[in-house]
Amino acid sequence: MTDQRPFYRLTPEKRRERLAQQANLSKEQLDCLQKQSSRFGNELVENYVTDYRLPMGVVTGLMVNNKTYTVPMVTEEPSVIAAANNGAKRVRLSGGFHAEKQEHQVIGQVIISPVKDSAKCIRWLAQHTAEMIKVANAVRPSLVKRGGGAWKIEVRPLPDYLSVDIYIDVQEAMGANSVNTMAEAVGQYLINEGFPVLTAILSNLYLGSLQKVSCLVQTDYLKTAAMSGLQVAKRIASLSKLAQVDVLRAATHNKGIMNGIDAAVIASGNDWRSVEASAHAYAAYGHPYHGLATWQLTKQGLRGELTLPVSLGVVGGSIKLSQQSKINYQISGIRTSAELAAVVLSIGLAQNLAALRALATTGIQAGHMQLQYRSLAVSVGANADEVDKVVDALKPMDQVDQAAAKKVLQKIRRE
């Protein structure tokens, strides 16, 4: 008899069985779902069925503040890790990345709406700032004990709203849960005082956690067989300027940066969606949307800079819940949230350098297709010994698709 309980009440095993019946999955497919499942998954997400695995590689030799890192990166896009390593090597040969010390503050918002007398509300809130800070810290005494907690409140008037912004030092955690709890406590306090509170929640625009990284690349490390390093550097600087004035280019410019940042953040167990939201909001903060990283040609070389508001943790939540996450921190040797932010942004700037250098010289597809061909070879059934042969055969072709790859593989096997 079929189990009639709601899907969420079933065990993961029973959920897989029900999906197999509904979708007519084979025993082999059902076994795959079972093998890829973990005992932690059901504690992390609702209606858990299995783990969806992504490849993990590493960027090696990433030098930040004179320390060299090996950093795990998780991504399904073939060229990302290759580009990160490429950019990291060129910067390392020139002295590495420099990261300024980051403050780690997250803003909690309490929104008051409707606002009948804005001036009167603002006066009252200003007079009771100390009380609101006390209320916020009272619900997270452990954070205060570690040296963190709410320390500043600002009131921002908006059309039809007032935003009470609570600045909270979250120490080594990403801080979402703490900030939401503290904001809600202040919200309840204001409700008790007669204010119409609409909502209380953190902001994912981490203006209190700005991280800046920079590097100076010697132009000789940018040269190609066809172009001098100085020529390449000039073209990179020009592409960087384009991303400041053209929103179409800026979107792709920033996507490339986030390719590297997201992959490193996922491997660290942090919330990559939060990082993405903050980055793109910052790209449009106070001015039209523009490129996040900049490159300028100076007398000393090609100077790159990247500043992002980013909140990352090394403790709390699900950051080190899995064995894989713990292993990743052991591989990287990263111990603090500030160190993680510096490393992650350095990977983003390395990624951007590699992408712009490719655009300025051979074009983006040359490197992309080399790795795409490998994925294509695997997709048509090539084994480990056949992949390189398939790729070599595909390179000179004008039209490359799955049908072409199948024909190549068949020919290789006949020979």
JSON list of C-alpha atoms in Angstrom, two decimals, residues 65-219:
[
{"chain": "A", "resi": 65, "resn": "ASN", "atom": "CA", "xyz": [49.49, 39.92, 2.32]},
{"chain": "A", "resi": 66, "resn": "ASN", "atom": "CA", "xyz": [52.68, 37.88, 1.79]},
{"chain": "A", "resi": 67, "resn": "LYS", "atom": "CA", "xyz": [51.01, 34.60, 2.73]},
{"chain": "A", "resi": 68, "resn": "THR", "atom": "CA", "xyz": [50.47, 31.89, 0.11]},
{"chain": "A", "resi": 69, "resn": "TYR", "atom": "CA", "xyz": [47.19, 29.96, 0.08]},
{"chain": "A", "resi": 70, "resn": "THR", "atom": "CA", "xyz": [45.69, 26.90, -1.56]},
{"chain": "A", "resi": 71, "resn": "VAL", "atom": "CA", "xyz": [41.97, 27.66, -1.76]},
{"chain": "A", "resi": 72, "resn": "PRO", "atom": "CA", "xyz": [39.16, 25.19, -2.54]},
{"chain": "A", "resi": 73, "resn": "MET", "atom": "CA", "xyz": [36.68, 26.32, -5.19]},
{"chain": "A", "resi": 74, "resn": "VAL", "atom": "CA", "xyz": [33.35, 24.68, -6.05]},
{"chain": "A", "resi": 75, "resn": "THR", "atom": "CA", "xyz": [31.86, 25.28, -9.49]},
{"chain": "A", "resi": 76, "resn": "GLU", "atom": "CA", "xyz": [30.43, 23.50, -12.52]},
{"chain": "A", "resi": 77, "resn": "GLU", "atom": "CA", "xyz": [31.82, 26.00, -15.04]},
{"chain": "A", "resi": 78, "resn": "PRO", "atom": "CA", "xyz": [34.94, 24.55, -16.66]},
{"chain": "A", "resi": 79, "resn": "SER", "atom": "CA", "xyz": [37.07, 27.67, -17.08]},
{"chain": "A", "resi": 80, "resn": "VAL", "atom": "CA", "xyz": [36.64, 29.30, -13.66]},
{"chain": "A", "resi": 81, "resn": "ILE", "atom": "CA", "xyz": [39.33, 27.52, -11.67]},
{"chain": "A", "resi": 82, "resn": "ALA", "atom": "CA", "xyz": [41.76, 27.64, -14.58]},
{"chain": "A", "resi": 83, "resn": "ALA", "atom": "CA", "xyz": [41.29, 31.42, -14.88]},
{"chain": "A", "resi": 84, "resn": "ALA", "atom": "CA", "xyz": [41.69, 31.94, -11.13]},
{"chain": "A", "resi": 85, "resn": "ASN", "atom": "CA", "xyz": [44.98, 30.05, -11.17]},
{"chain": "A", "resi": 86, "resn": "ASN", "atom": "CA", "xyz": [46.13, 31.97, -14.24]},
{"chain": "A", "resi": 87, "resn": "GLY", "atom": "CA", "xyz": [45.44, 35.35, -12.67]},
{"chain": "A", "resi": 88, "resn": "ALA", "atom": "CA", "xyz": [46.82, 34.34, -9.28]},
{"chain": "A", "resi": 89, "resn": "LYS", "atom": "CA", "xyz": [50.13, 33.26, -10.83]},
{"chain": "A", "resi": 90, "resn": "ARG", "atom": "CA", "xyz": [50.66, 36.54, -12.70]},
{"chain": "A", "resi": 91, "resn": "VAL", "atom": "CA", "xyz": [49.92, 38.55, -9.56]},
{"chain": "A", "resi": 92, "resn": "ARG", "atom": "CA", "xyz": [52.13, 36.33, -7.37]},
{"chain": "A", "resi": 93, "resn": "LEU", "atom": "CA", "xyz": [55.08, 36.83, -9.71]},
{"chain": "A", "resi": 94, "resn": "SER", "atom": "CA", "xyz": [54.56, 40.59, -9.26]},
{"chain": "A", "resi": 95, "resn": "GLY", "atom": "CA", "xyz": [54.41, 40.47, -5.44]},
{"chain": "A", "resi": 96, "resn": "GLY", "atom": "CA", "xyz": [50.90, 39.25, -4.67]},
{"chain": "A", "resi": 97, "resn": "PHE", "atom": "CA", "xyz": [47.67, 40.85, -3.51]},
{"chain": "A", "resi": 98, "resn": "HIS", "atom": "CA", "xyz": [47.36, 43.37, -0.71]},
{"chain": "A", "resi": 99, "resn": "ALA", "atom": "CA", "xyz": [44.22, 43.36, 1.42]},
{"chain": "A", "resi": 100, "resn": "GLU", "atom": "CA", "xyz": [43.33, 46.09, 3.87]},
{"chain": "A", "resi": 101, "resn": "LYS", "atom": "CA", "xyz": [42.01, 45.16, 7.31]},
{"chain": "A", "resi": 102, "resn": "GLN", "atom": "CA", "xyz": [38.22, 44.74, 7.23]},
{"chain": "A", "resi": 103, "resn": "GLU", "atom": "CA", "xyz": [35.69, 45.70, 9.85]},
{"chain": "A", "resi": 104, "resn": "HIS", "atom": "CA", "xyz": [32.95, 43.10, 10.15]},
{"chain": "A", "resi": 105, "resn": "GLN", "atom": "CA", "xyz": [29.60, 44.73, 10.78]},
{"chain": "A", "resi": 106, "resn": "VAL", "atom": "CA", "xyz": [26.16, 43.78, 9.55]},
{"chain": "A", "resi": 107, "resn": "ILE", "atom": "CA", "xyz": [23.20, 46.17, 9.52]},
{"chain": "A", "resi": 108, "resn": "GLY", "atom": "CA", "xyz": [19.84, 45.16, 10.92]},
{"chain": "A", "resi": 109, "resn": "GLN", "atom": "CA", "xyz": [16.85, 47.20, 9.78]},
{"chain": "A", "resi": 110, "resn": "VAL", "atom": "CA", "xyz": [13.68, 47.99, 11.68]},
{"chain": "A", "resi": 111, "resn": "ILE", "atom": "CA", "xyz": [11.20, 49.62, 9.30]},
{"chain": "A", "resi": 112, "resn": "ILE", "atom": "CA", "xyz": [8.54, 51.96, 10.65]},
{"chain": "A", "resi": 113, "resn": "SER", "atom": "CA", "xyz": [5.51, 52.54, 8.42]},
{"chain": "A", "resi": 114, "resn": "PRO", "atom": "CA", "xyz": [3.22, 54.39, 8.09]},
{"chain": "A", "resi": 115, "resn": "VAL", "atom": "CA", "xyz": [4.95, 57.48, 9.47]},
{"chain": "A", "resi": 116, "resn": "LYS", "atom": "CA", "xyz": [2.57, 60.25, 10.58]},
{"chain": "A", "resi": 117, "resn": "ASP", "atom": "CA", "xyz": [5.08, 62.74, 11.99]},
{"chain": "A", "resi": 118, "resn": "SER", "atom": "CA", "xyz": [8.54, 61.97, 10.68]},
{"chain": "A", "resi": 119, "resn": "ALA", "atom": "CA", "xyz": [10.35, 64.74, 12.58]},
{"chain": "A", "resi": 120, "resn": "LYS", "atom": "CA", "xyz": [8.76, 63.75, 15.89]},
{"chain": "A", "resi": 121, "resn": "CYS", "atom": "CA", "xyz": [9.60, 60.06, 15.36]},
{"chain": "A", "resi": 122, "resn": "ILE", "atom": "CA", "xyz": [13.22, 60.83, 14.48]},
{"chain": "A", "resi": 123, "resn": "ARG", "atom": "CA", "xyz": [13.60, 62.98, 17.63]},
{"chain": "A", "resi": 124, "resn": "TRP", "atom": "CA", "xyz": [12.21, 60.22, 19.84]},
{"chain": "A", "resi": 125, "resn": "LEU", "atom": "CA", "xyz": [14.39, 57.55, 18.24]},
{"chain": "A", "resi": 126, "resn": "ALA", "atom": "CA", "xyz": [17.50, 59.71, 18.63]},
{"chain": "A", "resi": 127, "resn": "GLN", "atom": "CA", "xyz": [16.74, 60.18, 22.33]},
{"chain": "A", "resi": 128, "resn": "HIS", "atom": "CA", "xyz": [16.34, 56.42, 22.88]},
{"chain": "A", "resi": 129, "resn": "THR", "atom": "CA", "xyz": [19.31, 55.12, 20.90]},
{"chain": "A", "resi": 130, "resn": "ALA", "atom": "CA", "xyz": [21.09, 53.79, 23.98]},
{"chain": "A", "resi": 131, "resn": "GLU", "atom": "CA", "xyz": [18.01, 51.87, 25.07]},
{"chain": "A", "resi": 132, "resn": "MET", "atom": "CA", "xyz": [17.60, 50.24, 21.64]},
{"chain": "A", "resi": 133, "resn": "ILE", "atom": "CA", "xyz": [21.26, 49.17, 21.66]},
{"chain": "A", "resi": 134, "resn": "LYS", "atom": "CA", "xyz": [20.75, 47.67, 25.12]},
{"chain": "A", "resi": 135, "resn": "VAL", "atom": "CA", "xyz": [17.64, 45.80, 23.95]},
{"chain": "A", "resi": 136, "resn": "ALA", "atom": "CA", "xyz": [19.49, 44.41, 20.92]},
{"chain": "A", "resi": 137, "resn": "ASN", "atom": "CA", "xyz": [22.49, 43.22, 22.93]},
{"chain": "A", "resi": 138, "resn": "ALA", "atom": "CA", "xyz": [20.33, 41.65, 25.63]},
{"chain": "A", "resi": 139, "resn": "VAL", "atom": "CA", "xyz": [19.19, 38.88, 23.25]},
{"chain": "A", "resi": 140, "resn": "ARG", "atom": "CA", "xyz": [22.74, 38.00, 22.17]},
{"chain": "A", "resi": 141, "resn": "PRO", "atom": "CA", "xyz": [24.86, 38.20, 25.35]},
{"chain": "A", "resi": 142, "resn": "SER", "atom": "CA", "xyz": [27.36, 35.64, 24.02]},
{"chain": "A", "resi": 143, "resn": "LEU", "atom": "CA", "xyz": [28.15, 37.89, 21.05]},
{"chain": "A", "resi": 144, "resn": "VAL", "atom": "CA", "xyz": [28.72, 40.84, 23.39]},
{"chain": "A", "resi": 145, "resn": "LYS", "atom": "CA", "xyz": [30.91, 38.67, 25.60]},
{"chain": "A", "resi": 146, "resn": "ARG", "atom": "CA", "xyz": [33.15, 37.92, 22.60]},
{"chain": "A", "resi": 147, "resn": "GLY", "atom": "CA", "xyz": [33.58, 41.65, 21.93]},
{"chain": "A", "resi": 148, "resn": "GLY", "atom": "CA", "xyz": [30.80, 42.11, 19.39]},
{"chain": "A", "resi": 149, "resn": "GLY", "atom": "CA", "xyz": [27.23, 43.30, 19.44]},
{"chain": "A", "resi": 150, "resn": "ALA", "atom": "CA", "xyz": [25.20, 46.36, 18.49]},
{"chain": "A", "resi": 151, "resn": "TRP", "atom": "CA", "xyz": [27.12, 49.61, 18.88]},
{"chain": "A", "resi": 152, "resn": "LYS", "atom": "CA", "xyz": [25.50, 52.24, 16.66]},
{"chain": "A", "resi": 153, "resn": "ILE", "atom": "CA", "xyz": [22.03, 53.15, 15.44]},
{"chain": "A", "resi": 154, "resn": "GLU", "atom": "CA", "xyz": [21.18, 55.50, 12.58]},
{"chain": "A", "resi": 155, "resn": "VAL", "atom": "CA", "xyz": [17.72, 56.59, 11.46]},
{"chain": "A", "resi": 156, "resn": "ARG", "atom": "CA", "xyz": [17.17, 57.07, 7.72]},
{"chain": "A", "resi": 157, "resn": "PRO", "atom": "CA", "xyz": [14.04, 58.81, 6.46]},
{"chain": "A", "resi": 158, "resn": "LEU", "atom": "CA", "xyz": [12.63, 57.27, 3.28]},
{"chain": "A", "resi": 159, "resn": "PRO", "atom": "CA", "xyz": [9.49, 58.18, 1.32]},
{"chain": "A", "resi": 160, "resn": "ASP", "atom": "CA", "xyz": [6.66, 56.89, 3.57]},
{"chain": "A", "resi": 161, "resn": "TYR", "atom": "CA", "xyz": [9.10, 54.96, 5.80]},
{"chain": "A", "resi": 162, "resn": "LEU", "atom": "CA", "xyz": [11.71, 55.33, 8.53]},
{"chain": "A", "resi": 163, "resn": "SER", "atom": "CA", "xyz": [14.56, 52.84, 8.64]},
{"chain": "A", "resi": 164, "resn": "VAL", "atom": "CA", "xyz": [16.21, 52.27, 12.02]},
{"chain": "A", "resi": 165, "resn": "ASP", "atom": "CA", "xyz": [19.61, 50.88, 11.06]},
{"chain": "A", "resi": 166, "resn": "ILE", "atom": "CA", "xyz": [21.39, 48.88, 13.76]},
{"chain": "A", "resi": 167, "resn": "TYR", "atom": "CA", "xyz": [25.13, 48.37, 13.21]},
{"chain": "A", "resi": 168, "resn": "ILE", "atom": "CA", "xyz": [26.23, 45.06, 14.71]},
{"chain": "A", "resi": 169, "resn": "ASP", "atom": "CA", "xyz": [29.76, 43.68, 15.06]},
{"chain": "A", "resi": 170, "resn": "VAL", "atom": "CA", "xyz": [29.25, 39.97, 14.34]},
{"chain": "A", "resi": 171, "resn": "GLN", "atom": "CA", "xyz": [32.84, 38.87, 15.06]},
{"chain": "A", "resi": 172, "resn": "GLU", "atom": "CA", "xyz": [33.83, 35.61, 13.28]},
{"chain": "A", "resi": 173, "resn": "ALA", "atom": "CA", "xyz": [30.33, 34.59, 12.14]},
{"chain": "A", "resi": 174, "resn": "MET", "atom": "CA", "xyz": [28.47, 35.68, 9.02]},
{"chain": "A", "resi": 175, "resn": "GLY", "atom": "CA", "xyz": [25.90, 36.94, 11.50]},
{"chain": "A", "resi": 176, "resn": "ALA", "atom": "CA", "xyz": [22.53, 36.57, 9.78]},
{"chain": "A", "resi": 177, "resn": "ASN", "atom": "CA", "xyz": [20.76, 34.76, 12.61]},
{"chain": "A", "resi": 178, "resn": "SER", "atom": "CA", "xyz": [22.15, 37.04, 15.31]},
{"chain": "A", "resi": 179, "resn": "VAL", "atom": "CA", "xyz": [21.30, 40.21, 13.41]},
{"chain": "A", "resi": 180, "resn": "ASN", "atom": "CA", "xyz": [17.76, 39.09, 12.61]},
{"chain": "A", "resi": 181, "resn": "THR", "atom": "CA", "xyz": [17.16, 38.16, 16.25]},
{"chain": "A", "resi": 182, "resn": "MET", "atom": "CA", "xyz": [18.54, 41.50, 17.49]},
{"chain": "A", "resi": 183, "resn": "ALA", "atom": "CA", "xyz": [16.57, 43.51, 14.92]},
{"chain": "A", "resi": 184, "resn": "GLU", "atom": "CA", "xyz": [13.35, 41.73, 15.87]},
{"chain": "A", "resi": 185, "resn": "ALA", "atom": "CA", "xyz": [13.99, 42.49, 19.55]},
{"chain": "A", "resi": 186, "resn": "VAL", "atom": "CA", "xyz": [14.33, 46.19, 18.76]},
{"chain": "A", "resi": 187, "resn": "GLY", "atom": "CA", "xyz": [11.25, 45.97, 16.54]},
{"chain": "A", "resi": 188, "resn": "GLN", "atom": "CA", "xyz": [9.21, 44.53, 19.42]},
{"chain": "A", "resi": 189, "resn": "TYR", "atom": "CA", "xyz": [10.52, 47.24, 21.73]},
{"chain": "A", "resi": 190, "resn": "LEU", "atom": "CA", "xyz": [9.32, 49.90, 19.30]},
{"chain": "A", "resi": 191, "resn": "ILE", "atom": "CA", "xyz": [5.94, 48.21, 18.90]},
{"chain": "A", "resi": 192, "resn": "ASN", "atom": "CA", "xyz": [5.56, 48.31, 22.67]},
{"chain": "A", "resi": 193, "resn": "GLU", "atom": "CA", "xyz": [6.32, 52.04, 22.49]},
{"chain": "A", "resi": 194, "resn": "GLY", "atom": "CA", "xyz": [3.51, 52.55, 20.01]},
{"chain": "A", "resi": 195, "resn": "PHE", "atom": "CA", "xyz": [5.41, 52.60, 16.71]},
{"chain": "A", "resi": 196, "resn": "PRO", "atom": "CA", "xyz": [3.89, 50.89, 13.63]},
{"chain": "A", "resi": 197, "resn": "VAL", "atom": "CA", "xyz": [6.72, 48.47, 12.80]},
{"chain": "A", "resi": 198, "resn": "LEU", "atom": "CA", "xyz": [6.41, 46.93, 9.35]},
{"chain": "A", "resi": 199, "resn": "THR", "atom": "CA", "xyz": [9.33, 44.51, 9.54]},
{"chain": "A", "resi": 200, "resn": "ALA", "atom": "CA", "xyz": [12.69, 43.82, 11.15]},
{"chain": "A", "resi": 201, "resn": "ILE", "atom": "CA", "xyz": [15.47, 42.02, 9.25]},
{"chain": "A", "resi": 202, "resn": "LEU", "atom": "CA", "xyz": [19.10, 42.26, 8.27]},
{"chain": "A", "resi": 203, "resn": "SER", "atom": "CA", "xyz": [20.31, 43.98, 5.11]},
{"chain": "A", "resi": 204, "resn": "ASN", "atom": "CA", "xyz": [22.43, 41.97, 2.70]},
{"chain": "A", "resi": 205, "resn": "LEU", "atom": "CA", "xyz": [24.19, 45.14, 1.58]},
{"chain": "A", "resi": 206, "resn": "TYR", "atom": "CA", "xyz": [27.15, 44.95, 3.97]},
{"chain": "A", "resi": 207, "resn": "LEU", "atom": "CA", "xyz": [28.24, 48.57, 4.00]},
{"chain": "A", "resi": 208, "resn": "GLY", "atom": "CA", "xyz": [29.80, 48.03, 7.42]},
{"chain": "A", "resi": 209, "resn": "SER", "atom": "CA", "xyz": [32.02, 45.26, 6.06]},
{"chain": "A", "resi": 210, "resn": "LEU", "atom": "CA", "xyz": [33.85, 46.82, 3.13]},
{"chain": "A", "resi": 211, "resn": "GLN", "atom": "CA", "xyz": [36.86, 44.79, 2.01]},
{"chain": "A", "resi": 212, "resn": "LYS", "atom": "CA", "xyz": [39.42, 46.20, -0.42]},
{"chain": "A", "resi": 213, "resn": "VAL", "atom": "CA", "xyz": [42.11, 44.25, -2.26]},
{"chain": "A", "resi": 214, "resn": "SER", "atom": "CA", "xyz": [44.67, 45.55, -4.74]},
{"chain": "A", "resi": 215, "resn": "CYS", "atom": "CA", "xyz": [47.65, 44.38, -6.74]},
{"chain": "A", "resi": 216, "resn": "LEU", "atom": "CA", "xyz": [50.30, 45.71, -9.08]},
{"chain": "A", "resi": 217, "resn": "VAL", "atom": "CA", "xyz": [51.11, 43.48, -12.05]},
{"chain": "A", "resi": 218, "resn": "GLN", "atom": "CA", "xyz": [54.35, 43.93, -13.95]},
{"chain": "A", "resi": 219, "resn": "THR", "atom": "CA", "xyz": [53.44, 44.29, -17.62]}
]
